[in-house]
Structures are given as structure tokens and as C-alpha cells.
Coordinates of C-alpha atoms in Angstrom, one line a residue:
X25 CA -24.1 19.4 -13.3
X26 CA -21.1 18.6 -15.3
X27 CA -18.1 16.4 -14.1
X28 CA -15.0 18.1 -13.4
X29 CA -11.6 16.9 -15.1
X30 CA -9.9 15.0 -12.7
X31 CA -5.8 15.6 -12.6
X32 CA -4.3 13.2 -15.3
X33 CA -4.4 9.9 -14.4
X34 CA -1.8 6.6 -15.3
X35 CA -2.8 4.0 -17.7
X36 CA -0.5 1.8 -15.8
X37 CA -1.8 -0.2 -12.7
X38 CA 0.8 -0.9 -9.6
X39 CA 3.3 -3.7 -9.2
X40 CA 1.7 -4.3 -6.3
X41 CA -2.3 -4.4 -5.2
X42 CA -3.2 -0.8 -3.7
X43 CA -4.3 -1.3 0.5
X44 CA -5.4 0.6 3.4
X45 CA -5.5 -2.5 5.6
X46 CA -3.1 -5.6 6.6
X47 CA -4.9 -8.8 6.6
X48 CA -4.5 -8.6 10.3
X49 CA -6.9 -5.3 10.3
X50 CA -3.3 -2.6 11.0
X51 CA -3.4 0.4 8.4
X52 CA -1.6 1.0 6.0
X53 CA 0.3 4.7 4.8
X54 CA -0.7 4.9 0.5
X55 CA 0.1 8.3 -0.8
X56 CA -2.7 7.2 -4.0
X57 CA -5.6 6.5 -1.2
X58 CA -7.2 8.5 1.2
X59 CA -8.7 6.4 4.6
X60 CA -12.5 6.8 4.3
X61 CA -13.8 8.4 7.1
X62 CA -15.2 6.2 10.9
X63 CA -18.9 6.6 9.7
X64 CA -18.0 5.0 6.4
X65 CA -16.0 2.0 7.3
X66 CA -18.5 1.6 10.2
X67 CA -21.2 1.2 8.0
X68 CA -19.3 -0.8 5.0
X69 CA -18.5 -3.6 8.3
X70 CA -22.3 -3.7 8.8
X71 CA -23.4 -4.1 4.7
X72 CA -20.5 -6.7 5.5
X73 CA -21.8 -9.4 7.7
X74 CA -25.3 -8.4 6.6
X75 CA -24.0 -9.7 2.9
X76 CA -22.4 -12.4 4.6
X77 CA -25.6 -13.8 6.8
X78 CA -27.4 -13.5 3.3
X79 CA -24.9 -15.3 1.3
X80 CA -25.4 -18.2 3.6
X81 CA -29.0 -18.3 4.2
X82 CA -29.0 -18.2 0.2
X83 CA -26.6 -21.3 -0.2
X84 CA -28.7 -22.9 2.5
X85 CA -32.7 -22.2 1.0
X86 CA -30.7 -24.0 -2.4
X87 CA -29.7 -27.0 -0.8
X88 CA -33.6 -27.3 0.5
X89 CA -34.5 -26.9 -3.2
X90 CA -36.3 -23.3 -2.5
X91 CA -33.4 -21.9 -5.0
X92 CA -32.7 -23.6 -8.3
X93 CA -29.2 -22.3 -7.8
X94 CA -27.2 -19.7 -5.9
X95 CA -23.3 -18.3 -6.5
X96 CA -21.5 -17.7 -3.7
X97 CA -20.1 -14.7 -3.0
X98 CA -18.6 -15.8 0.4
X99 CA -15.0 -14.2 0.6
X100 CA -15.5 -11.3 -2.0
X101 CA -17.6 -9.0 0.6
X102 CA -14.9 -6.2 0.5
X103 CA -15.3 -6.2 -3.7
X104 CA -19.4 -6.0 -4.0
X105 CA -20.2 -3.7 -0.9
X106 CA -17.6 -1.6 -0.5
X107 CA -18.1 -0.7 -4.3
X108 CA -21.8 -0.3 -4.1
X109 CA -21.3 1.9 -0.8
X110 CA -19.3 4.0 -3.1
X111 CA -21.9 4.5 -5.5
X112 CA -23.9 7.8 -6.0
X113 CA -27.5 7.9 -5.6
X114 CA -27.8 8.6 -9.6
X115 CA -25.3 6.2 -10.3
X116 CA -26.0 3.1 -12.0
X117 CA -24.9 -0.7 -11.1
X118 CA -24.6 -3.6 -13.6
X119 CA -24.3 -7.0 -11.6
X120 CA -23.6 -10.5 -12.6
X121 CA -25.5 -13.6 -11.3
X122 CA -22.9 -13.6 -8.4
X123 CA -23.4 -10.4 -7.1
X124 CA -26.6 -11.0 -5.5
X125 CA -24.7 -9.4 -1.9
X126 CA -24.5 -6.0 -4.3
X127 CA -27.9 -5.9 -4.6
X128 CA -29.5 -6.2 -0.8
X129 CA -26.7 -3.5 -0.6
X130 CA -27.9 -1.0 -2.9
X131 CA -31.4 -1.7 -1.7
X132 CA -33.1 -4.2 -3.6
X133 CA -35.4 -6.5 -1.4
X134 CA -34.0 -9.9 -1.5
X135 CA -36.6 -11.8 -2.7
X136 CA -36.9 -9.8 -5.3
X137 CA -33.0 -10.2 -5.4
X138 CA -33.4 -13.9 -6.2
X139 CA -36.4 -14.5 -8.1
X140 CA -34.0 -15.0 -11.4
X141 CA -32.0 -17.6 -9.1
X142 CA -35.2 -19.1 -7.7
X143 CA -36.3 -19.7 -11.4
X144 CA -39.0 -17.3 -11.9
X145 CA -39.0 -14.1 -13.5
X146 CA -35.8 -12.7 -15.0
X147 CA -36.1 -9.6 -13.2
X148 CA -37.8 -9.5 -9.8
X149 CA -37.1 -6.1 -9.4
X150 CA -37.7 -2.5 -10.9
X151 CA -34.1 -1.4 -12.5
X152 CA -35.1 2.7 -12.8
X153 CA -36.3 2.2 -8.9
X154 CA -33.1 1.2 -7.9
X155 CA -30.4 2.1 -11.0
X156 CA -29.4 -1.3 -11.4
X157 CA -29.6 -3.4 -14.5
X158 CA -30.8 -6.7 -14.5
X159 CA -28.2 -9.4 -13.2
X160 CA -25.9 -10.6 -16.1
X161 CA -25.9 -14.4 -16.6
X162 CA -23.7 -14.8 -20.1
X163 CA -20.8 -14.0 -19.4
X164 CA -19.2 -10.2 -20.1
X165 CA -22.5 -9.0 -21.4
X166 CA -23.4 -6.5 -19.1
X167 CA -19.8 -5.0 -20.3
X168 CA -21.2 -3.5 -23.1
X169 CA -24.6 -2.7 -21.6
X170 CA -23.1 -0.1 -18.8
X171 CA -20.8 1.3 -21.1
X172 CA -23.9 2.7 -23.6
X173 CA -25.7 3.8 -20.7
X174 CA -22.9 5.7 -19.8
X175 CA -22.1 7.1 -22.8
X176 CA -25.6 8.2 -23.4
X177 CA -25.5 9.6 -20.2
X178 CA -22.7 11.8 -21.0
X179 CA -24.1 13.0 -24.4
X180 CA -26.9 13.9 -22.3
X181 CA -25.3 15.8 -20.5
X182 CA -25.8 14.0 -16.8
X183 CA -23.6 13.6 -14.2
X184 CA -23.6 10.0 -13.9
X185 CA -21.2 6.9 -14.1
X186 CA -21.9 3.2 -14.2
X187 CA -20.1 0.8 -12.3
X188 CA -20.4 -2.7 -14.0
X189 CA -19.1 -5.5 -12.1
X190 CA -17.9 -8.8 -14.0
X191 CA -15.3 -11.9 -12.8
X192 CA -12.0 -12.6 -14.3
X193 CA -13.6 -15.0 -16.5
X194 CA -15.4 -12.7 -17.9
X195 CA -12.5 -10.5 -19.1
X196 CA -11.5 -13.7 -21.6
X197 CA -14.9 -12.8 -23.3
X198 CA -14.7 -10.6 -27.0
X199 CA -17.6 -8.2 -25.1
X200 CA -15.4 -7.4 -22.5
X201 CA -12.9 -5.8 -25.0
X202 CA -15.3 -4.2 -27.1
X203 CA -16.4 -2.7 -24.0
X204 CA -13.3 -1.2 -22.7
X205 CA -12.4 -0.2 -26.3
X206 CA -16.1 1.5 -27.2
X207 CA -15.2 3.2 -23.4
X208 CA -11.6 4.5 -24.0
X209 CA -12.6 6.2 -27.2
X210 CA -15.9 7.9 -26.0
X211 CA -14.5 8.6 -22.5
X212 CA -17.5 7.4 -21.2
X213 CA -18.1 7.4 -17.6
X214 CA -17.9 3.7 -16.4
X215 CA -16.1 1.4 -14.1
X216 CA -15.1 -1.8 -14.8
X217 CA -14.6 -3.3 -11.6
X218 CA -13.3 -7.0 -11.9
X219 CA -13.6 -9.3 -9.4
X220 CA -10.9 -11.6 -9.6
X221 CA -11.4 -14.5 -7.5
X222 CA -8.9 -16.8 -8.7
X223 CA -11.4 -19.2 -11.1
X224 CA -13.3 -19.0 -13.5
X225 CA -15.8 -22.0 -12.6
X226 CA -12.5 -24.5 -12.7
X227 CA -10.1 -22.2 -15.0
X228 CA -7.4 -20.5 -12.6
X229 CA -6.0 -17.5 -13.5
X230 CA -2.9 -18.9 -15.4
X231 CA -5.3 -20.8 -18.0
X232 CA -6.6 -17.1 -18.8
X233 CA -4.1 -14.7 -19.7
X234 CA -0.1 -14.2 -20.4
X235 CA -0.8 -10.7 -18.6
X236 CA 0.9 -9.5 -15.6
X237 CA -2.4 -8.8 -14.4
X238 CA -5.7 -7.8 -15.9
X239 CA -5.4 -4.7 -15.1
X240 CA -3.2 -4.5 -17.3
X241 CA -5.7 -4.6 -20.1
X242 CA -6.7 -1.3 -19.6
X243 CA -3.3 -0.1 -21.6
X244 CA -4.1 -1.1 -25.3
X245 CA -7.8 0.5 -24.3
X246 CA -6.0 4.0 -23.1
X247 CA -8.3 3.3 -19.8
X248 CA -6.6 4.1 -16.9
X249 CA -6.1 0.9 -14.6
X250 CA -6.1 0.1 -10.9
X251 CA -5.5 -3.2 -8.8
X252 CA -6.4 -2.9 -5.3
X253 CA -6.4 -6.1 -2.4
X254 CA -10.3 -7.2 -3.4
X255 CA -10.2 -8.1 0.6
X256 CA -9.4 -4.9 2.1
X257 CA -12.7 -2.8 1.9
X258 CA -11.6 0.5 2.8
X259 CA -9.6 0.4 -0.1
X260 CA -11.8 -0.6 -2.6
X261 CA -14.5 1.8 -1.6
X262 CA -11.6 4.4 -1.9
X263 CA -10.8 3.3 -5.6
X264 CA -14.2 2.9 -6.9
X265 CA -15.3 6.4 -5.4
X266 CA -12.4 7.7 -6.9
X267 CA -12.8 6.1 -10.3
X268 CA -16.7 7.3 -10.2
X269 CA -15.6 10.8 -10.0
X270 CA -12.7 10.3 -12.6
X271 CA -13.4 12.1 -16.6
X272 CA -13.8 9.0 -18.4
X273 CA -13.2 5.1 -17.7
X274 CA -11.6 3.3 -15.5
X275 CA -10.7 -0.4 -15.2
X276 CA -10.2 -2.0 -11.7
X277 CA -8.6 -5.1 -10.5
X278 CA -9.7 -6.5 -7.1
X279 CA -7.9 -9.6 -6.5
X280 CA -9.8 -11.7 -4.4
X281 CA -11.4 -15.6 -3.5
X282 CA -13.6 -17.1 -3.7
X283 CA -14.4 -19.4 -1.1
X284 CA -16.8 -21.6 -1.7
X285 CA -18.0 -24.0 -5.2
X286 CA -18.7 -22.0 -8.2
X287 CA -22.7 -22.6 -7.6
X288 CA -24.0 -25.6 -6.2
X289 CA -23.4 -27.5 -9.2
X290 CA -19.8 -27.1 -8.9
X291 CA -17.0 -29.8 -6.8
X292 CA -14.7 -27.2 -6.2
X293 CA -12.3 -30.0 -4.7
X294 CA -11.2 -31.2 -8.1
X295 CA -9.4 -28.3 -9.0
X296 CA -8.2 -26.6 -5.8
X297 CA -7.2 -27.9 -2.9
X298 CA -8.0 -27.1 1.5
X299 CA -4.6 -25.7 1.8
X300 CA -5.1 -22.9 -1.0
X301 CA -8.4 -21.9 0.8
X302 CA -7.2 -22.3 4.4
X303 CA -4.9 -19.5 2.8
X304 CA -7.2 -17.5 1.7
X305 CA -9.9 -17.4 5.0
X306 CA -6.7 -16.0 6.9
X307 CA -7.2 -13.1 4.9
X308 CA -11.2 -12.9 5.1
X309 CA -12.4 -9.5 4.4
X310 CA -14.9 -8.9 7.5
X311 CA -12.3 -10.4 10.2
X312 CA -10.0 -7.6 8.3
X313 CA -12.2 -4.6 9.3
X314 CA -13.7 -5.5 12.3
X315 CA -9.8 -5.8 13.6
X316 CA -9.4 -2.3 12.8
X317 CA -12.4 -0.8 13.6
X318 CA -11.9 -2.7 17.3
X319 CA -8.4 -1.4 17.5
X320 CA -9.9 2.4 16.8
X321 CA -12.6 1.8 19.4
X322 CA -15.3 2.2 17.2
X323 CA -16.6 -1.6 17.9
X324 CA -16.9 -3.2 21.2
X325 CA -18.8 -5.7 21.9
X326 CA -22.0 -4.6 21.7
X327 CA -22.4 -3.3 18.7
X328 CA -20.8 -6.2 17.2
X329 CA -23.9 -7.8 18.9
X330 CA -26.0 -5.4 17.3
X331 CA -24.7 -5.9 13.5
X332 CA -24.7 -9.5 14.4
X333 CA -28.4 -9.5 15.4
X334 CA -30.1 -7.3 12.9
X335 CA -28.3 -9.4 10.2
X336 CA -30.1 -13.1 11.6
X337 CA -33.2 -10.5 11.5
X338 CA -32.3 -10.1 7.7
X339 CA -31.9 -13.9 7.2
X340 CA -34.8 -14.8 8.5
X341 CA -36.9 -12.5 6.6
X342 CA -35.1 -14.1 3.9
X343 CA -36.3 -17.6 4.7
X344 CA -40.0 -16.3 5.7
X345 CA -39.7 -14.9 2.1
X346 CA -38.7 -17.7 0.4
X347 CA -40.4 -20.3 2.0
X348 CA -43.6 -19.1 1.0
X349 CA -44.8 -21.2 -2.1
X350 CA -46.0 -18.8 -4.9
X351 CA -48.2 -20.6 -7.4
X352 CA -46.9 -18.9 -11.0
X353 CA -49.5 -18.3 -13.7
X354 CA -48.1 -19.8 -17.2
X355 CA -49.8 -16.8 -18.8
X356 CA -46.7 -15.0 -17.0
X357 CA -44.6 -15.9 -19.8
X358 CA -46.3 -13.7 -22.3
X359 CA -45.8 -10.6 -20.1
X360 CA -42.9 -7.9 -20.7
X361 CA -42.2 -10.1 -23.8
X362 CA -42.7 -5.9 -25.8
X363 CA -44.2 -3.3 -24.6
X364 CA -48.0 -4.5 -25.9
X365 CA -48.6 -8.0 -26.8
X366 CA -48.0 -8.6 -30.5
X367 CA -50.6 -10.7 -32.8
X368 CA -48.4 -14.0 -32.0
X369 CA -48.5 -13.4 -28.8
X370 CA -51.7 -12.6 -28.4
X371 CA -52.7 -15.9 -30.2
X372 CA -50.1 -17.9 -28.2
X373 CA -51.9 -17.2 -25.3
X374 CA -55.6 -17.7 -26.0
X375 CA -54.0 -21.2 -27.2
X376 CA -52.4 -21.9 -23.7
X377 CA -55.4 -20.7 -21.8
X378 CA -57.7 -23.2 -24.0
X379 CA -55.4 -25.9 -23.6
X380 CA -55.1 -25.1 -19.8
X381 CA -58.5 -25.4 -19.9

């Protein structure tokens, strides 16, 4: 079925980041957002702190060495599940290496999640099983990528839309603009949702750009831009399922933090200081909508519990998966290499199997 035109739409973002929710959880009147309904925002809290419990069992398996690295995501909940709740089933994601929490959401199993992270394969995971690409590690890449499946989906005929997910570093990169340019003059059906946690790796914000925001980039494109609170989820699930249903592009600011080092690599304390995140955990995304959904009555104490319980459940499956050494075969690295194994290839291998030998 075709999309329908949606009404016309601004190329300009708002002075101000759109919200549904204070950061002490009280809602807020927008006349440009709609409140997604109970069952919704019951379920984004759970994705929430089940994200959240995998973030940290993830930075944790690292520091035992069962992870070769791991970006934290801690702090930009709101941004990767309340986008990928959004997300029709034939819809497509493109993540970055930081959006591992998007993943578990839409599905994926985590260990498949992190075998690029744990240093194995490239791509644990089936991308036509799940509609999402592989994880993006050079920067802006996957830019370009959603926008031609997009496109191709439109000349098709499809209904479908890519939502492609990149950092504010990311939007410094030549692919990012190529991207939004390729998508303002095909109309094609993709998001750019950037996550703009404050950094890229030690760059802040004011290193990066002259803009009054980067949403604001979207004008010399002709994509219609957005900047929503990246730590209010109802209003970032609101935006991205509005933008998913739009005709044509749209580019979407979520200003956000992020809490902890870049990756483990990273000494986050030489170019930020404990005041600037103290600031930023008293606007934490989950506190945020568990203080509403409380006030409504639609979590008490039990089901708190509940969320709280089946997301150690998660964890642990996480650690039983990962702690379970996996001797590779080096004849691995020939495989998926093309579709059927080319003469070099071929010979490459019967050399490391005699050598192995």
C-alpha cells in the first residue's frame, strides 16, 4: 500500500526541544505531539530498564575481558527504544556500534547483538530476519546506506521507511550530507535520528558546528527538521512515529548524554567534569517515565518489581551467553567474503588449512 501525503510540514526545527514530559516525570501540553497511549509508554518503561540492565551487564562482561569493547549507551535509553518501539514491523533500522540497546529492542538476541563487539564475526545476526543493517562502526556510513534502501524501496513501490540512527559526531562527516542531500531530492522515506549526546569521543558540541542546532541542517537539504528532549521518551516515540509515516525525509535532533566514557578506552574525566554529569543524571530518562507512569497509577510497586526482575533474568542470560568460550575456526574468515568462494579464496584456504596442519 502506498503512503499517504502527510499535511505540509516546516523545514524549520523549534527554538526549543519538543517534550511530553518534565524531567520530574509531570506532562507536558504540545499542540505538535500527541501523548502515546498507557499500553505504549508502559511498554517503552519496560524496553527501558531492560536496555538499561543490558547496558551494564555489557560494560561489566568488558571489563572481565569477555568483550573487546563496549559503548555505553547509559543515559540515551529514551533516544534508542522509544525510536525502535516506533518502528513498523517492515520498517528497517540502521544502528551504529552504540546502539547495541536498539537492537535487544527490536529483537535481536544479544549475543548475537555483540558478537562484532566481542571480536568475532562482523554480523552475528540475520539483517532480512530482523530489518536491521549491520551496526555502523565508521562514522556516518550507514547514512548513506538507509537512505538507498529507502529510496529503492519507494521506486518499488513499498510502504516502508528506514530509520538510521547516528551521533552528533557523525553529522561533521561528508556522508552524512550526501545522505540528507541524496534524501531531500528523492523524497525518500528515511529518518535521520541523531543522537546528540553532547561528545563526540572528547569533541563537545561547540568544536562541531556554528549551527544553532543540528537540526538545523535539515534546511539547505529541504528535509523537514525536528529537535525533541532525547530524554523524554514519550516524545521521541511520538516524533519518530510521526516522521515514519511522513512523505519523504526527515531529520531529528534528540539532545541527550551520555553518561558514561566513550567505550572503555576512553577517560571521560579529561574533558568533562562530575558536575556536568551530576546535571545530567537529574534528568535520567527511566526515573522520567516511571514518575509519570506512578503518578497515573499504572506502576505500583509490583510491577516495578516485575520489570525489575525479568530484566536481571535478561542479564544473566547475557552473562551465561557470553561466558561460554567458543573456540573460532580460522577457516571462518573465508566465509561470506562473496557469495561463492572465488579462485583466491579458494587457494587461500587450502594454504591455511596445510599450514594449520
Amino acid at each position: 500500500m502506498a503512503r499517504t501525503r502527510a499535511p505540509e510540514r516546516t523545514l524549520l526545527p523549534s527554538e526549543e526541544p519538543l517534550s511530553l514530559l518534565r524531567k520530574d516525570g509531570s506532562p507536558v501540553e504540545d499542540p505538535l505531539l500527541a501523548m502515546p497511549g498507557d499500553d505504549v509508554l508502559v511498554e517503552l518503561h519496560r524496553r527501558m530498564v531492560i536496555g538499561r540492565r543490558f547496558d551494564a551487564q555489557a560494560t561489566a562482561l568488558t571489563k572481565q575481558g569477555r568483550l573487546a569493547v563496549y559503548p555505553s549507551s547509559r543515559g540515551q535509553e529514551a533516544c534508542e527504544v522509544g525510536a525502535v518501539v516506533a518502528l513498523r514491523e517492515q520498517d528497517w533500522l540502521f544502528p551504529t556500534y552504540r546502539d547495541s540497546v536498539a537492537l535487544v529492542t527490536r529483537g535481536i538476541d544479544p549475543g548475537e547483538t555483540l558478537t562484532l563487539l566481542q571480536g568475532g564475526w562482523h554480523l552475528g545476526y540475520d539483517p532480512y530476519e530482523h530489518r536491521v543493517g549491520p551496526q555502523c562502526t565508521p562514522l556516518a556510513t550507514n547514512t548513506l546506506h538507509a537512505v538507498g534502501f529507502a529510496h529503492a524501496a519507494r521506486l518499488k513501490g513499498e510502504d516502508t521507511a528506514a530509520l538510521v540512527l547516528l551521533g552528533d559526531g557523525a553529522t561533521s562527516e561528508g556522508d552524512t550530507h550526501e545522505a540528507l542531500n541524496f534524501a531531500g531530492v528523492w523524497r525518500a522515506p528515511v529518518v535521520f535520528l541523531v543522537q546528540n549526546n553532547g561528545y563526540a569521543i572528547s569533541v563537545p558540541m561547540s568544536k562541531q558546528t556554528a549551527a544553532p542546532s543540528l537540526a538545523h541542517k535539515g534546511i539547505g537539504y529541504g528535509v523537514p527538521s525536528v529537535l525533541v528532549d532525547g530524554n523524554d521518551v514519550a516524545a521521541v516515540y511520538a516524533v519518530v512515529r510521526e516522521a515514519l509515516n511522513a512523505d519523504g525525509p526527515t531529520l531529528i535532533e534528540a539532545v541527550t548524554y551520555r553518561i558514561e566514557a566513550h567505550t572503555n578506552a576512553d577517560d571521560a574525566n579529561r574533558y568533562r567534569d562530575a558536575a556536568e554529569v551530576a546535571a545530567w543524571l537529574d534528568r535520567d530518562p527511566v526515573d522520567r517515565i516511571e514518575s509519570y507512569l506512578t503518578s497515573r497509577g499504572l506502576l505500583d510497586p509490583a510491577r516495578r518489581d516485575a520489570v525489575a526482575a525479568e530484566a536481571e533474568d535478561f542479564a544473566a542470560g547475557v552473562r551465561a551467553r557470553l561466558n561460554t568460550d567458543v573456540e573460532p575456526s580460522p577457516e571462518e574468515l573465508f566465509e561470506h567474503v562473496y557469495a561463492a568462494r572465488t579462485t583466491h579464496l579458494r587457494e587461500q584456504a587450502a594454504a591455511l588449512r596445510e599450514e594449520l596442519a
